[in-house]
PDB file of C-alpha atoms in Angstrom:
ATOM      1  CA  UNK L   1      -9.463  39.081  17.692  1.00 31.00           C
ATOM      2  CA  UNK L   2      -5.915  37.886  17.257  1.00 31.00           C
ATOM      3  CA  UNK L   3      -5.720  34.490  15.594  1.00 34.00           C
ATOM      4  CA  UNK L   4      -3.517  32.127  17.635  1.00 36.00           C
ATOM      5  CA  UNK L   5      -0.287  31.078  16.066  1.00 31.00           C
ATOM      6  CA  UNK L   6      -0.414  27.547  14.627  1.00 41.00           C
ATOM      7  CA  UNK L   7       1.254  24.887  16.689  1.00 47.00           C
ATOM      8  CA  UNK L   8       3.354  22.075  15.240  1.00 59.00           C
ATOM      9  CA  UNK L   9       0.387  19.769  15.826  1.00 60.00           C
ATOM     10  CA  UNK L  10      -2.094  21.889  13.869  1.00 61.00           C
ATOM     11  CA  UNK L  11       0.448  22.356  11.094  1.00 67.00           C
ATOM     12  CA  UNK L  12       0.709  18.583  10.769  1.00 69.00           C
ATOM     13  CA  UNK L  13      -3.058  18.188  10.864  1.00 68.00           C
ATOM     14  CA  UNK L  14      -3.538  20.724   8.066  1.00 70.00           C
ATOM     15  CA  UNK L  15      -0.716  19.328   5.942  1.00 72.00           C
ATOM     16  CA  UNK L  16      -1.379  18.738   2.263  1.00 75.00           C
ATOM     17  CA  UNK L  17       0.453  18.671  -1.049  1.00 74.00           C
ATOM     18  CA  UNK L  18      -2.292  20.238  -3.170  1.00 78.00           C
ATOM     19  CA  UNK L  19      -3.048  23.919  -2.721  1.00 71.00           C
ATOM     20  CA  UNK L  20      -6.614  25.042  -2.070  1.00 63.00           C
ATOM     21  CA  UNK L  21      -6.652  27.121  -5.260  1.00 65.00           C
ATOM     22  CA  UNK L  22      -5.734  24.100  -7.377  1.00 66.00           C
ATOM     23  CA  UNK L  23      -9.055  22.403  -6.576  1.00 62.00           C
ATOM     24  CA  UNK L  24     -11.109  25.576  -6.242  1.00 56.00           C
ATOM     25  CA  UNK L  25     -11.998  24.750  -2.634  1.00 67.00           C
ATOM     26  CA  UNK L  26     -11.910  26.898   0.458  1.00 68.00           C
ATOM     27  CA  UNK L  27      -9.425  26.488   3.264  1.00 72.00           C
ATOM     28  CA  UNK L  28     -12.368  25.658   5.534  1.00 77.00           C
ATOM     29  CA  UNK L  29     -13.676  22.634   3.582  1.00 80.00           C
ATOM     30  CA  UNK L  30     -13.580  20.526   6.765  1.00 81.00           C
ATOM     31  CA  UNK L  31     -14.954  23.229   9.059  1.00 76.00           C
ATOM     32  CA  UNK L  32     -18.080  22.750  11.143  1.00 76.00           C
ATOM     33  CA  UNK L  33     -17.596  19.021  11.684  1.00 80.00           C
ATOM     34  CA  UNK L  34     -15.763  17.028  14.292  1.00 83.00           C
ATOM     35  CA  UNK L  35     -12.940  14.642  13.445  1.00 85.00           C
ATOM     36  CA  UNK L  36     -15.234  11.707  14.260  1.00 86.00           C
ATOM     37  CA  UNK L  37     -17.907  12.952  11.860  1.00 87.00           C
ATOM     38  CA  UNK L  38     -15.407  13.456   9.075  1.00 89.00           C
ATOM     39  CA  UNK L  39     -13.871  10.034   9.745  1.00 89.00           C
ATOM     40  CA  UNK L  40     -17.295   8.404   9.437  1.00 91.00           C
ATOM     41  CA  UNK L  41     -17.730  10.080   6.051  1.00 90.00           C
ATOM     42  CA  UNK L  42     -14.268   9.010   4.876  1.00 90.00           C
ATOM     43  CA  UNK L  43     -14.762   5.431   6.115  1.00 91.00           C
ATOM     44  CA  UNK L  44     -18.070   5.211   4.235  1.00 90.00           C
ATOM     45  CA  UNK L  45     -16.345   6.206   0.993  1.00 90.00           C
ATOM     46  CA  UNK L  46     -13.385   3.872   1.563  1.00 90.00           C
ATOM     47  CA  UNK L  47     -15.634   0.918   2.390  1.00 87.00           C
ATOM     48  CA  UNK L  48     -17.792   1.666  -0.639  1.00 81.00           C
ATOM     49  CA  UNK L  49     -14.984   0.288  -2.831  1.00 67.00           C
ATOM     50  CA  UNK L  50     -13.720   2.979  -5.177  1.00 73.00           C
ATOM     51  CA  UNK L  51     -13.400   0.823  -8.291  1.00 73.00           C
ATOM     52  CA  UNK L  52     -13.504   3.771 -10.692  1.00 79.00           C
ATOM     53  CA  UNK L  53      -9.994   5.248 -11.126  1.00 80.00           C
ATOM     54  CA  UNK L  54     -11.420   8.741 -11.669  1.00 83.00           C
ATOM     55  CA  UNK L  55     -13.469   8.616  -8.446  1.00 85.00           C
ATOM     56  CA  UNK L  56     -10.454   7.272  -6.570  1.00 86.00           C
ATOM     57  CA  UNK L  57      -8.271  10.076  -7.897  1.00 86.00           C
ATOM     58  CA  UNK L  58     -10.784  12.783  -6.991  1.00 86.00           C
ATOM     59  CA  UNK L  59     -11.120  11.373  -3.478  1.00 90.00           C
ATOM     60  CA  UNK L  60      -7.335  11.237  -3.146  1.00 90.00           C
ATOM     61  CA  UNK L  61      -7.003  14.855  -4.258  1.00 87.00           C
ATOM     62  CA  UNK L  62      -9.473  15.910  -1.574  1.00 87.00           C
ATOM     63  CA  UNK L  63      -7.497  14.055   1.103  1.00 90.00           C
ATOM     64  CA  UNK L  64      -4.218  15.532  -0.147  1.00 89.00           C
ATOM     65  CA  UNK L  65      -5.487  19.115  -0.132  1.00 86.00           C
ATOM     66  CA  UNK L  66      -3.970  21.513   2.373  1.00 83.00           C
ATOM     67  CA  UNK L  67      -6.819  22.824   4.514  1.00 81.00           C
ATOM     68  CA  UNK L  68      -7.697  23.642   8.081  1.00 81.00           C
ATOM     69  CA  UNK L  69      -8.522  20.499  10.092  1.00 82.00           C
ATOM     70  CA  UNK L  70     -11.988  19.907  11.570  1.00 82.00           C
ATOM     71  CA  UNK L  71     -12.999  21.751  14.713  1.00 68.00           C
ATOM     72  CA  UNK L  72     -11.309  19.439  17.216  1.00 58.00           C
ATOM     73  CA  UNK L  73      -8.015  19.446  15.402  1.00 59.00           C
ATOM     74  CA  UNK L  74      -4.985  17.304  16.098  1.00 68.00           C
ATOM     75  CA  UNK L  75      -2.503  15.054  14.387  1.00 79.00           C
ATOM     76  CA  UNK L  76      -5.202  12.377  14.390  1.00 86.00           C
ATOM     77  CA  UNK L  77      -6.630  14.149  11.326  1.00 88.00           C
ATOM     78  CA  UNK L  78      -3.384  13.658   9.417  1.00 90.00           C
ATOM     79  CA  UNK L  79      -3.474   9.970  10.370  1.00 92.00           C
ATOM     80  CA  UNK L  80      -7.093   9.561   9.225  1.00 93.00           C
ATOM     81  CA  UNK L  81      -6.343  10.974   5.776  1.00 93.00           C
ATOM     82  CA  UNK L  82      -3.115   9.005   5.299  1.00 95.00           C
ATOM     83  CA  UNK L  83      -4.823   5.828   6.477  1.00 96.00           C
ATOM     84  CA  UNK L  84      -7.667   6.312   3.983  1.00 95.00           C
ATOM     85  CA  UNK L  85      -5.167   6.719   1.146  1.00 95.00           C
ATOM     86  CA  UNK L  86      -3.376   3.525   2.187  1.00 96.00           C
ATOM     87  CA  UNK L  87      -6.656   1.607   2.386  1.00 94.00           C
ATOM     88  CA  UNK L  88      -7.663   2.524  -1.193  1.00 93.00           C
ATOM     89  CA  UNK L  89      -4.265   1.406  -2.468  1.00 93.00           C
ATOM     90  CA  UNK L  90      -2.612   4.808  -2.834  1.00 94.00           C
ATOM     91  CA  UNK L  91       0.279   4.159  -0.474  1.00 95.00           C
ATOM     92  CA  UNK L  92       2.509   6.440  -2.523  1.00 93.00           C
ATOM     93  CA  UNK L  93       0.114   9.351  -2.004  1.00 92.00           C
ATOM     94  CA  UNK L  94      -0.176   8.594   1.707  1.00 94.00           C
ATOM     95  CA  UNK L  95       3.595   8.809   1.905  1.00 94.00           C
ATOM     96  CA  UNK L  96       3.443  12.407   0.666  1.00 91.00           C
ATOM     97  CA  UNK L  97       1.470  13.374   3.779  1.00 91.00           C
ATOM     98  CA  UNK L  98       3.938  11.601   6.063  1.00 92.00           C
ATOM     99  CA  UNK L  99       7.147  13.146   4.731  1.00 87.00           C
ATOM    100  CA  UNK L 100       8.993  14.749   7.624  1.00 83.00           C
ATOM    101  CA  UNK L 101       6.951  13.005  10.330  1.00 90.00           C
ATOM    102  CA  UNK L 102       9.437  11.286  12.618  1.00 90.00           C
ATOM    103  CA  UNK L 103       8.946   8.325  14.936  1.00 92.00           C
ATOM    104  CA  UNK L 104       8.472  10.523  18.007  1.00 91.00           C
ATOM    105  CA  UNK L 105       5.651  12.474  16.366  1.00 89.00           C
ATOM    106  CA  UNK L 106       4.117   9.276  15.008  1.00 92.00           C
ATOM    107  CA  UNK L 107       4.169   7.636  18.429  1.00 92.00           C
ATOM    108  CA  UNK L 108       2.001  10.421  19.876  1.00 88.00           C
ATOM    109  CA  UNK L 109      -1.155   9.092  18.220  1.00 90.00           C
ATOM    110  CA  UNK L 110      -2.071   5.376  17.972  1.00 92.00           C
ATOM    111  CA  UNK L 111      -3.528   5.597  14.464  1.00 93.00           C
ATOM    112  CA  UNK L 112      -0.676   7.746  13.182  1.00 94.00           C
ATOM    113  CA  UNK L 113       1.803   5.251  14.653  1.00 96.00           C
ATOM    114  CA  UNK L 114       0.122   2.396  12.777  1.00 97.00           C
ATOM    115  CA  UNK L 115      -0.074   4.356   9.519  1.00 97.00           C
ATOM    116  CA  UNK L 116       3.545   5.519   9.841  1.00 97.00           C
ATOM    117  CA  UNK L 117       4.817   1.985  10.493  1.00 98.00           C
ATOM    118  CA  UNK L 118       2.769   0.634   7.568  1.00 98.00           C
ATOM    119  CA  UNK L 119       4.278   3.298   5.332  1.00 97.00           C
ATOM    120  CA  UNK L 120       7.841   2.426   6.323  1.00 97.00           C
ATOM    121  CA  UNK L 121       7.291  -1.311   5.917  1.00 98.00           C
ATOM    122  CA  UNK L 122       5.533  -0.905   2.554  1.00 97.00           C
ATOM    123  CA  UNK L 123       8.492   1.132   1.314  1.00 96.00           C
ATOM    124  CA  UNK L 124      11.072  -1.382   2.548  1.00 96.00           C
ATOM    125  CA  UNK L 125      12.420   0.646   5.464  1.00 96.00           C
ATOM    126  CA  UNK L 126      12.200  -1.732   8.429  1.00 97.00           C
ATOM    127  CA  UNK L 127      15.133  -0.121  10.232  1.00 97.00           C
ATOM    128  CA  UNK L 128      12.927   2.948  10.767  1.00 96.00           C
ATOM    129  CA  UNK L 129       9.659   1.127  11.461  1.00 97.00           C
ATOM    130  CA  UNK L 130      10.654  -1.734  13.712  1.00 97.00           C
ATOM    131  CA  UNK L 131      11.908   0.198  16.768  1.00 97.00           C
ATOM    132  CA  UNK L 132       8.482   1.861  17.014  1.00 97.00           C
ATOM    133  CA  UNK L 133       6.824  -1.553  16.610  1.00 97.00           C
ATOM    134  CA  UNK L 134       8.814  -2.907  19.548  1.00 95.00           C
ATOM    135  CA  UNK L 135       7.964   0.161  21.629  1.00 94.00           C
ATOM    136  CA  UNK L 136       4.227  -0.121  20.981  1.00 94.00           C
ATOM    137  CA  UNK L 137       4.236  -3.820  21.795  1.00 92.00           C
ATOM    138  CA  UNK L 138       5.047  -2.918  25.398  1.00 90.00           C
ATOM    139  CA  UNK L 139       1.878  -0.882  25.871  1.00 89.00           C
ATOM    140  CA  UNK L 140      -0.663  -1.811  23.189  1.00 89.00           C
ATOM    141  CA  UNK L 141      -3.056  -4.739  23.381  1.00 86.00           C
ATOM    142  CA  UNK L 142      -3.797  -4.631  19.650  1.00 91.00           C
ATOM    143  CA  UNK L 143      -2.799  -7.880  17.863  1.00 94.00           C
ATOM    144  CA  UNK L 144      -1.888  -5.760  14.841  1.00 96.00           C
ATOM    145  CA  UNK L 145       1.381  -4.788  16.535  1.00 97.00           C
ATOM    146  CA  UNK L 146       2.386  -8.411  17.010  1.00 96.00           C
ATOM    147  CA  UNK L 147       1.764  -9.073  13.326  1.00 97.00           C
ATOM    148  CA  UNK L 148       3.899  -6.014  12.577  1.00 98.00           C
ATOM    149  CA  UNK L 149       6.666  -7.526  14.734  1.00 97.00           C
ATOM    150  CA  UNK L 150       6.532 -10.785  12.752  1.00 97.00           C
ATOM    151  CA  UNK L 151       6.712  -8.745   9.553  1.00 97.00           C
ATOM    152  CA  UNK L 152       9.799  -6.979  10.909  1.00 97.00           C
ATOM    153  CA  UNK L 153      11.397 -10.318  11.751  1.00 97.00           C
ATOM    154  CA  UNK L 154      10.793 -11.506   8.181  1.00 96.00           C
ATOM    155  CA  UNK L 155      12.174  -8.336   6.615  1.00 96.00           C
ATOM    156  CA  UNK L 156      15.247  -8.301   8.831  1.00 96.00           C
ATOM    157  CA  UNK L 157      16.059 -11.978   8.231  1.00 94.00           C
ATOM    158  CA  UNK L 158      15.508 -12.961  11.860  1.00 95.00           C
ATOM    159  CA  UNK L 159      14.560 -16.537  10.999  1.00 91.00           C
ATOM    160  CA  UNK L 160      14.868 -18.044  14.472  1.00 94.00           C
ATOM    161  CA  UNK L 161      12.915 -15.212  16.104  1.00 95.00           C
ATOM    162  CA  UNK L 162      10.209 -15.568  13.465  1.00 94.00           C
ATOM    163  CA  UNK L 163      10.004 -19.311  14.067  1.00 93.00           C
ATOM    164  CA  UNK L 164       9.581 -18.803  17.797  1.00 93.00           C
ATOM    165  CA  UNK L 165       6.974 -16.095  17.250  1.00 94.00           C
ATOM    166  CA  UNK L 166       4.955 -18.388  14.989  1.00 93.00           C
ATOM    167  CA  UNK L 167       5.242 -21.265  17.475  1.00 92.00           C
ATOM    168  CA  UNK L 168       3.617 -19.211  20.253  1.00 92.00           C
ATOM    169  CA  UNK L 169       0.859 -17.761  18.068  1.00 91.00           C
ATOM    170  CA  UNK L 170      -2.517 -18.205  19.718  1.00 91.00           C
ATOM    171  CA  UNK L 171      -5.519 -19.731  17.966  1.00 93.00           C
ATOM    172  CA  UNK L 172      -7.471 -16.477  18.152  1.00 93.00           C
ATOM    173  CA  UNK L 173      -4.659 -14.719  16.288  1.00 93.00           C
ATOM    174  CA  UNK L 174      -4.773 -17.357  13.547  1.00 91.00           C
ATOM    175  CA  UNK L 175      -8.518 -16.909  13.265  1.00 92.00           C
ATOM    176  CA  UNK L 176      -8.266 -13.127  13.054  1.00 93.00           C
ATOM    177  CA  UNK L 177      -5.610 -13.054  10.311  1.00 94.00           C
ATOM    178  CA  UNK L 178      -5.539 -16.494   8.622  1.00 91.00           C
ATOM    179  CA  UNK L 179      -3.959 -15.363   5.347  1.00 90.00           C
ATOM    180  CA  UNK L 180      -1.156 -13.474   7.087  1.00 94.00           C
ATOM    181  CA  UNK L 181      -0.115 -16.480   9.170  1.00 93.00           C
ATOM    182  CA  UNK L 182      -0.575 -18.862   6.233  1.00 90.00           C
ATOM    183  CA  UNK L 183       1.897 -16.802   4.199  1.00 91.00           C
ATOM    184  CA  UNK L 184       4.451 -16.736   7.021  1.00 93.00           C
ATOM    185  CA  UNK L 185       4.134 -20.459   7.732  1.00 89.00           C
ATOM    186  CA  UNK L 186       4.592 -21.178   4.039  1.00 89.00           C
ATOM    187  CA  UNK L 187       7.780 -19.093   4.013  1.00 88.00           C
ATOM    188  CA  UNK L 188       9.113 -20.497   7.270  1.00 85.00           C
ATOM    189  CA  UNK L 189       8.086 -24.151   7.016  1.00 79.00           C
ATOM    190  CA  UNK L 190       7.193 -24.655   3.360  1.00 76.00           C
ATOM    191  CA  UNK L 191       3.551 -25.316   4.239  1.00 69.00           C
ATOM    192  CA  UNK L 192       1.167 -25.568   1.305  1.00 69.00           C
ATOM    193  CA  UNK L 193      -1.435 -22.822   1.379  1.00 72.00           C
ATOM    194  CA  UNK L 194      -4.690 -21.986  -0.308  1.00 68.00           C
ATOM    195  CA  UNK L 195      -4.398 -18.343  -1.170  1.00 63.00           C
ATOM    196  CA  UNK L 196      -7.077 -16.072   0.221  1.00 62.00           C
ATOM    197  CA  UNK L 197      -9.413 -14.490  -2.355  1.00 68.00           C
ATOM    198  CA  UNK L 198      -9.775 -11.420  -0.147  1.00 79.00           C
ATOM    199  CA  UNK L 199      -7.829  -8.225  -0.658  1.00 84.00           C
ATOM    200  CA  UNK L 200      -4.446  -8.415   1.115  1.00 91.00           C
ATOM    201  CA  UNK L 201      -3.983  -6.226   4.157  1.00 94.00           C
ATOM    202  CA  UNK L 202      -1.050  -3.836   4.163  1.00 96.00           C
ATOM    203  CA  UNK L 203       1.087  -6.225   6.237  1.00 97.00           C
ATOM    204  CA  UNK L 204       0.150  -9.098   3.911  1.00 95.00           C
ATOM    205  CA  UNK L 205       1.198  -6.919   0.984  1.00 95.00           C
ATOM    206  CA  UNK L 206       4.631  -6.502   2.592  1.00 96.00           C
ATOM    207  CA  UNK L 207       4.943 -10.274   3.051  1.00 94.00           C
ATOM    208  CA  UNK L 208       3.922 -10.973  -0.559  1.00 91.00           C
ATOM    209  CA  UNK L 209       6.459  -8.408  -1.728  1.00 92.00           C
ATOM    210  CA  UNK L 210       9.161 -10.251   0.205  1.00 88.00           C
ATOM    211  CA  UNK L 211       8.180 -13.672  -1.158  1.00 85.00           C
ATOM    212  CA  UNK L 212       7.941 -13.900  -4.958  1.00 77.00           C
ATOM    213  CA  UNK L 213       6.939 -17.578  -4.875  1.00 78.00           C
ATOM    214  CA  UNK L 214       3.699 -16.714  -3.055  1.00 83.00           C
ATOM    215  CA  UNK L 215       2.559 -14.055  -5.494  1.00 76.00           C
ATOM    216  CA  UNK L 216      -0.169 -14.867  -8.012  1.00 76.00           C
ATOM    217  CA  UNK L 217      -1.703 -12.614 -10.622  1.00 74.00           C
ATOM    218  CA  UNK L 218      -5.031 -12.358  -8.782  1.00 77.00           C
ATOM    219  CA  UNK L 219      -3.319 -11.306  -5.548  1.00 81.00           C
ATOM    220  CA  UNK L 220      -0.982  -8.933  -7.364  1.00 84.00           C
ATOM    221  CA  UNK L 221      -3.878  -6.925  -8.771  1.00 82.00           C
ATOM    222  CA  UNK L 222      -5.099  -6.068  -5.273  1.00 87.00           C
ATOM    223  CA  UNK L 223      -1.834  -4.728  -3.865  1.00 93.00           C
ATOM    224  CA  UNK L 224      -1.073  -1.046  -3.089  1.00 95.00           C
ATOM    225  CA  UNK L 225       0.479   1.054  -5.822  1.00 94.00           C
ATOM    226  CA  UNK L 226       3.908   1.301  -4.167  1.00 95.00           C
ATOM    227  CA  UNK L 227       4.114  -2.481  -3.807  1.00 95.00           C
ATOM    228  CA  UNK L 228       3.059  -2.969  -7.411  1.00 95.00           C
ATOM    229  CA  UNK L 229       5.868  -0.703  -8.588  1.00 95.00           C
ATOM    230  CA  UNK L 230       8.395  -2.622  -6.502  1.00 95.00           C
ATOM    231  CA  UNK L 231       7.248  -5.959  -7.935  1.00 93.00           C
ATOM    232  CA  UNK L 232       7.129  -4.616 -11.475  1.00 93.00           C
ATOM    233  CA  UNK L 233      10.760  -3.514 -11.271  1.00 94.00           C
ATOM    234  CA  UNK L 234      12.111  -6.556  -9.390  1.00 92.00           C
ATOM    235  CA  UNK L 235      13.773  -9.225 -11.536  1.00 89.00           C
ATOM    236  CA  UNK L 236      13.266 -11.754  -8.702  1.00 86.00           C
ATOM    237  CA  UNK L 237       9.653 -12.072  -9.841  1.00 87.00           C
ATOM    238  CA  UNK L 238       8.655 -13.970 -12.975  1.00 84.00           C
ATOM    239  CA  UNK L 239       7.822 -12.065 -16.156  1.00 85.00           C
ATOM    240  CA  UNK L 240       4.103 -12.785 -15.926  1.00 84.00           C
ATOM    241  CA  UNK L 241       3.911 -11.541 -12.317  1.00 86.00           C
ATOM    242  CA  UNK L 242       5.875  -8.381 -13.176  1.00 90.00           C
ATOM    243  CA  UNK L 243       3.586  -7.773 -16.129  1.00 90.00           C
ATOM    244  CA  UNK L 244       0.517  -8.348 -13.971  1.00 89.00           C
ATOM    245  CA  UNK L 245       1.792  -5.696 -11.560  1.00 92.00           C
ATOM    246  CA  UNK L 246       2.482  -3.269 -14.402  1.00 93.00           C
ATOM    247  CA  UNK L 247      -0.968  -3.884 -15.908  1.00 92.00           C
ATOM    248  CA  UNK L 248      -2.664  -3.361 -12.533  1.00 91.00           C
ATOM    249  CA  UNK L 249      -0.882  -0.041 -12.115  1.00 91.00           C
ATOM    250  CA  UNK L 250      -1.923   1.133 -15.571  1.00 90.00           C
ATOM    251  CA  UNK L 251      -5.538   0.043 -15.076  1.00 87.00           C
ATOM    252  CA  UNK L 252      -6.199   0.884 -11.423  1.00 86.00           C
ATOM    253  CA  UNK L 253      -3.751   3.680 -10.571  1.00 84.00           C
ATOM    254  CA  UNK L 254      -3.025   5.157 -14.022  1.00 80.00           C
ATOM    255  CA  UNK L 255      -0.030   7.479 -14.178  1.00 85.00           C
ATOM    256  CA  UNK L 256       1.841   8.385 -17.391  1.00 88.00           C
ATOM    257  CA  UNK L 257       5.139   6.948 -16.159  1.00 92.00           C
ATOM    258  CA  UNK L 258       3.473   3.649 -15.219  1.00 92.00           C
ATOM    259  CA  UNK L 259       1.887   3.314 -18.664  1.00 91.00           C
ATOM    260  CA  UNK L 260       5.257   3.988 -20.307  1.00 92.00           C
ATOM    261  CA  UNK L 261       6.884   1.356 -18.087  1.00 93.00           C
ATOM    262  CA  UNK L 262       4.190  -1.181 -19.025  1.00 92.00           C
ATOM    263  CA  UNK L 263       4.930  -0.651 -22.706  1.00 89.00           C
ATOM    264  CA  UNK L 264       8.634  -1.135 -22.009  1.00 90.00           C
ATOM    265  CA  UNK L 265       7.950  -4.457 -20.280  1.00 90.00           C
ATOM    266  CA  UNK L 266       5.659  -5.536 -23.120  1.00 89.00           C
ATOM    267  CA  UNK L 267       8.442  -4.813 -25.607  1.00 88.00           C
ATOM    268  CA  UNK L 268      11.003  -6.729 -23.533  1.00 85.00           C
ATOM    269  CA  UNK L 269       9.109 -10.061 -23.595  1.00 82.00           C
ATOM    270  CA  UNK L 270      11.127 -12.554 -25.636  1.00 76.00           C
ATOM    271  CA  UNK L 271       9.322 -14.457 -28.376  1.00 60.00           C
ATOM    272  CA  UNK L 272       9.793 -18.188 -28.895  1.00 57.00           C
ATOM    273  CA  UNK L 273      12.325 -19.044 -31.597  1.00 50.00           C
ATOM    274  CA  UNK L 274      10.970 -18.758 -35.148  1.00 46.00           C
ATOM    275  CA  UNK L 275       7.551 -17.547 -33.939  1.00 48.00           C
ATOM    276  CA  UNK L 276       5.878 -14.256 -34.729  1.00 49.00           C
ATOM    277  CA  UNK L 277       4.250 -12.188 -32.021  1.00 45.00           C
ATOM    278  CA  UNK L 278       0.699 -12.947 -33.142  1.00 45.00           C
ATOM    279  CA  UNK L 279       1.411 -16.694 -33.413  1.00 46.00           C
ATOM    280  CA  UNK L 280       2.997 -16.734 -29.964  1.00 43.00           C
ATOM    281  CA  UNK L 281       0.062 -14.888 -28.444  1.00 40.00           C
ATOM    282  CA  UNK L 282      -2.472 -17.247 -30.013  1.00 44.00           C
ATOM    283  CA  UNK L 283      -0.576 -20.268 -28.665  1.00 41.00           C
ATOM    284  CA  UNK L 284      -1.100 -19.473 -24.974  1.00 45.00           C
ATOM    285  CA  UNK L 285      -4.058 -18.588 -22.741  1.00 42.00           C
ATOM    286  CA  UNK L 286      -5.089 -14.962 -22.564  1.00 49.00           C
ATOM    287  CA  UNK L 287      -2.884 -13.350 -19.959  1.00 75.00           C
ATOM    288  CA  UNK L 288      -0.195 -10.751 -19.474  1.00 77.00           C
ATOM    289  CA  UNK L 289       2.345 -12.559 -21.673  1.00 78.00           C
ATOM    290  CA  UNK L 290      -0.195 -12.970 -24.468  1.00 80.00           C
ATOM    291  CA  UNK L 291      -1.085  -9.281 -24.292  1.00 83.00           C
ATOM    292  CA  UNK L 292       2.615  -8.406 -24.388  1.00 81.00           C
ATOM    293  CA  UNK L 293       3.046 -10.389 -27.583  1.00 80.00           C
ATOM    294  CA  UNK L 294      -0.018  -8.824 -29.166  1.00 81.00           C
ATOM    295  CA  UNK L 295       1.439  -5.444 -28.228  1.00 78.00           C
ATOM    296  CA  UNK L 296       4.657  -6.365 -30.015  1.00 79.00           C
ATOM    297  CA  UNK L 297       2.680  -7.426 -33.071  1.00 79.00           C
ATOM    298  CA  UNK L 298       0.784  -4.128 -33.122  1.00 79.00           C
ATOM    299  CA  UNK L 299       4.030  -2.169 -32.817  1.00 76.00           C
ATOM    300  CA  UNK L 300       5.623  -4.183 -35.636  1.00 72.00           C
ATOM    301  CA  UNK L 301       2.636  -3.586 -37.919  1.00 66.00           C
ATOM    302  CA  UNK L 302       2.732   0.110 -37.099  1.00 66.00           C
ATOM    303  CA  UNK L 303       6.448   0.271 -37.876  1.00 66.00           C
ATOM    304  CA  UNK L 304       5.970  -1.586 -41.159  1.00 60.00           C
ATOM    305  CA  UNK L 305       3.382   0.947 -42.228  1.00 57.00           C
TER     306      UNK L 305
END
């Protein structure tokens, strides 16, 4: 029996950045199940809160592996895997699956469109994302697309359009996404807000990235890896917020380069005049700045020896 040539759609569905041989798995690891069955399994893992960095990394490697899609293949399978990576905070890994996917391909599947737009907004590329947002608004009833439009208006400095959009926001929208609208109203009108203790959504992460004054250490630690790297390297944020982002990366999404960058930020913290690192650390509450000063003290002791 002649095997049919792969179509562009099945090539996208099977896309991965890790070869089968690298994990010791077969190319048919998803075979025998439908996309819906595999999505249920993936959703169960994602919603189980992968707090352990090792478990998160193993799960990510599975999603990033190049393999034949489930029986009823389609680009939806690519979207499911990329979405799962975004939801567990590995937006950078999700981006690897989406490289080369253009807006026309993304628009063909509702979930892929949402994942693709989230990826572009998270990586500060509204000029690519926002035309697709406007297109989907014409046909989709999902309130997510309206929130994406407001995010586009914020990123593209469309202050008057954002004001009008907020003014016509319905009560049910406010109830569905209270933190998102609280952030935008604080930016637009200076409203005082009580920050939500819940994990920020991807759109909320984009808003927090755009608004340094809203970011707190507790919120920072729950942001996707790509957003954390942007905050860590952005001098618009305060030193303690940048350090919190760097510490979250090293603890939750550990990569050698991120650990090196954390040490660089620790070393760059300026000590108070005529105060040693240990004294300075003891003088303030335990936090990122205190840990930075203790790091400096440890380095100094090591150098002295």
